[in-house]
Short mmCIF file of C-alpha atoms in Angstrom, two decimals:
data_model
loop_
_atom_site.label_atom_id
_atom_site.label_comp_id
_atom_site.label_asym_id
_atom_site.label_seq_id
_atom_site.Cartn_x
_atom_site.Cartn_y
_atom_site.Cartn_z
CA UNK D 4 -13.43 -3.94 -23.79
CA UNK D 5 -14.04 -7.28 -23.15
CA UNK D 6 -10.03 -7.65 -23.43
CA UNK D 7 -8.99 -4.27 -21.29
CA UNK D 8 -10.82 -4.94 -18.81
CA UNK D 9 -10.42 -9.12 -18.32
CA UNK D 10 -6.80 -8.35 -18.33
CA UNK D 11 -7.36 -5.05 -15.66
CA UNK D 12 -8.72 -7.47 -12.79
CA UNK D 13 -5.86 -9.37 -13.29
CA UNK D 14 -3.79 -7.08 -13.06
CA UNK D 15 -5.67 -5.49 -9.90
CA UNK D 16 -5.39 -8.85 -8.44
CA UNK D 17 -2.13 -9.33 -9.26
CA UNK D 18 -1.25 -6.16 -6.56
CA UNK D 19 -4.72 -7.65 -4.21
CA UNK D 20 -1.83 -10.87 -4.22
CA UNK D 21 1.34 -8.68 -3.89
CA UNK D 22 0.24 -6.59 -1.43
CA UNK D 23 -1.21 -9.70 0.96
CA UNK D 24 2.13 -11.93 0.70
CA UNK D 25 3.53 -7.97 1.33
CA UNK D 26 1.82 -7.69 4.37
CA UNK D 27 2.88 -11.10 5.61
CA UNK D 28 6.99 -10.64 4.89
CA UNK D 29 6.23 -7.12 7.31
CA UNK D 30 5.07 -9.45 10.03
CA UNK D 31 7.87 -11.94 9.42
CA UNK D 32 11.10 -9.38 9.31
CA UNK D 33 9.15 -7.45 12.09
CA UNK D 34 9.50 -10.87 14.60
CA UNK D 35 13.25 -11.54 13.61
CA UNK D 36 13.89 -7.78 15.00
CA UNK D 37 14.77 -6.83 10.90
CA UNK D 38 12.73 -3.74 11.60
CA UNK D 39 13.94 -1.62 8.01
CA UNK D 40 13.18 -5.13 6.24
CA UNK D 41 9.69 -4.82 8.30
CA UNK D 42 8.92 -1.27 7.36
CA UNK D 43 9.69 -1.38 2.81
CA UNK D 44 7.65 -4.64 2.99
CA UNK D 45 4.45 -3.04 4.65
CA UNK D 46 5.28 0.24 2.84
CA UNK D 47 5.51 -2.52 -0.67
CA UNK D 48 1.59 -3.32 0.94
CA UNK D 49 0.61 -0.42 1.07
CA UNK D 50 1.25 0.64 -2.23
CA UNK D 51 0.45 -2.36 -4.13
CA UNK D 52 -3.30 -2.18 -2.43
CA UNK D 53 -3.35 1.38 -3.74
CA UNK D 54 -2.12 -0.26 -7.13
CA UNK D 55 -5.02 -2.95 -6.87
CA UNK D 56 -7.49 0.40 -6.33
CA UNK D 57 -5.65 3.09 -8.87
CA UNK D 58 -5.47 -0.29 -11.94
CA UNK D 59 -9.55 -1.26 -11.04
CA UNK D 60 -10.51 2.23 -11.68
CA UNK D 61 -7.92 2.65 -14.24
CA UNK D 62 -5.84 5.14 -12.74
CA UNK D 63 -2.43 5.66 -13.17
CA UNK D 64 -0.13 4.30 -10.87
CA UNK D 65 3.14 4.39 -11.94
CA UNK D 66 5.05 6.15 -9.46
CA UNK D 67 4.93 7.75 -5.87
CA UNK D 68 2.88 11.20 -7.33
CA UNK D 69 1.07 8.80 -8.93
CA UNK D 70 0.25 6.70 -6.40
CA UNK D 71 -0.88 10.25 -4.14
CA UNK D 72 -2.96 11.38 -6.42
CA UNK D 73 -4.79 7.72 -6.17
CA UNK D 74 -4.95 8.17 -2.45
CA UNK D 75 -6.76 11.26 -2.99
CA UNK D 76 -8.78 10.15 -5.38
CA UNK D 77 -10.43 6.77 -2.74
CA UNK D 78 -10.03 9.88 -0.10
CA UNK D 79 -12.59 11.85 -2.92
CA UNK D 80 -14.81 8.92 -3.32
CA UNK D 81 -14.70 6.64 -0.12
CA UNK D 82 -14.58 10.39 2.66
CA UNK D 83 -12.56 8.04 4.56
CA UNK D 84 -10.83 11.03 6.83
CA UNK D 85 -8.07 7.96 7.32
CA UNK D 86 -6.99 7.04 4.00
CA UNK D 87 -4.44 9.29 3.99
CA UNK D 88 -3.37 9.80 6.70
CA UNK D 89 -3.31 5.14 6.87
CA UNK D 90 -1.02 5.81 3.65
CA UNK D 91 1.16 8.97 4.99
CA UNK D 92 2.34 5.83 7.95
CA UNK D 93 2.98 3.69 5.15
CA UNK D 94 5.36 5.99 2.70
CA UNK D 95 6.43 6.76 6.44
CA UNK D 96 7.95 3.37 6.09
CA UNK D 97 9.10 3.43 3.13
CA UNK D 98 12.00 6.47 4.04
CA UNK D 99 12.40 4.16 7.28
CA UNK D 100 13.82 1.51 5.16
CA UNK D 101 16.44 4.32 4.15
CA UNK D 102 18.01 6.51 7.25
CA UNK D 103 16.30 3.44 10.26
CA UNK D 104 15.36 6.93 12.51
CA UNK D 105 12.03 4.67 14.07
CA UNK D 106 11.93 2.35 16.98
CA UNK D 107 10.56 -0.79 17.40
CA UNK D 108 7.35 0.20 18.39
CA UNK D 109 6.98 2.76 15.73
CA UNK D 110 7.82 0.40 12.77
CA UNK D 111 4.82 -2.13 14.75
CA UNK D 112 2.46 0.93 15.50
CA UNK D 113 3.37 1.68 11.40
CA UNK D 114 2.48 -1.79 9.99
CA UNK D 115 -0.66 -1.84 11.84
CA UNK D 116 -1.78 1.04 10.35
CA UNK D 117 -0.86 -0.58 7.03
CA UNK D 118 -2.82 -3.34 7.67
CA UNK D 119 -5.61 -1.30 8.47
CA UNK D 120 -5.81 0.61 5.53
CA UNK D 121 -5.14 -2.80 3.83
CA UNK D 122 -8.66 -3.30 5.24
CA UNK D 123 -10.65 -0.55 4.21
CA UNK D 124 -8.44 -0.69 0.54
CA UNK D 125 -9.08 -4.07 -0.66
CA UNK D 126 -12.75 -4.46 -1.00
CA UNK D 127 -12.26 -0.57 -3.28
CA UNK D 128 -10.70 -2.93 -6.18
CA UNK D 129 -13.79 -5.80 -6.33
#
């Protein structure tokens, strides 16, 4: 059992590291004027933050549906009413990568909202 817990913790730490890396890249891409890449990196940061919490708890997280299930479970666990909306913003950024319908201001606001989501999720993955 200890091996599984240790393996779970290592995977959780990888998701946290990737989430932070993608968030930095979102800021960099936005600064370069690439709204599409900034959008997708912010989505990736949010997705990996959710994966970190799900991994730590042993929840399934290998698809969009399971990420939304995890956010619902985290919401029920914490009672934090902002979580669903913040994750919805991240998902809208993911859609923007394919559709290119968000203005620069919208993307910038979305990135800031994803940062707030990460601030809420990272402590839950410890």
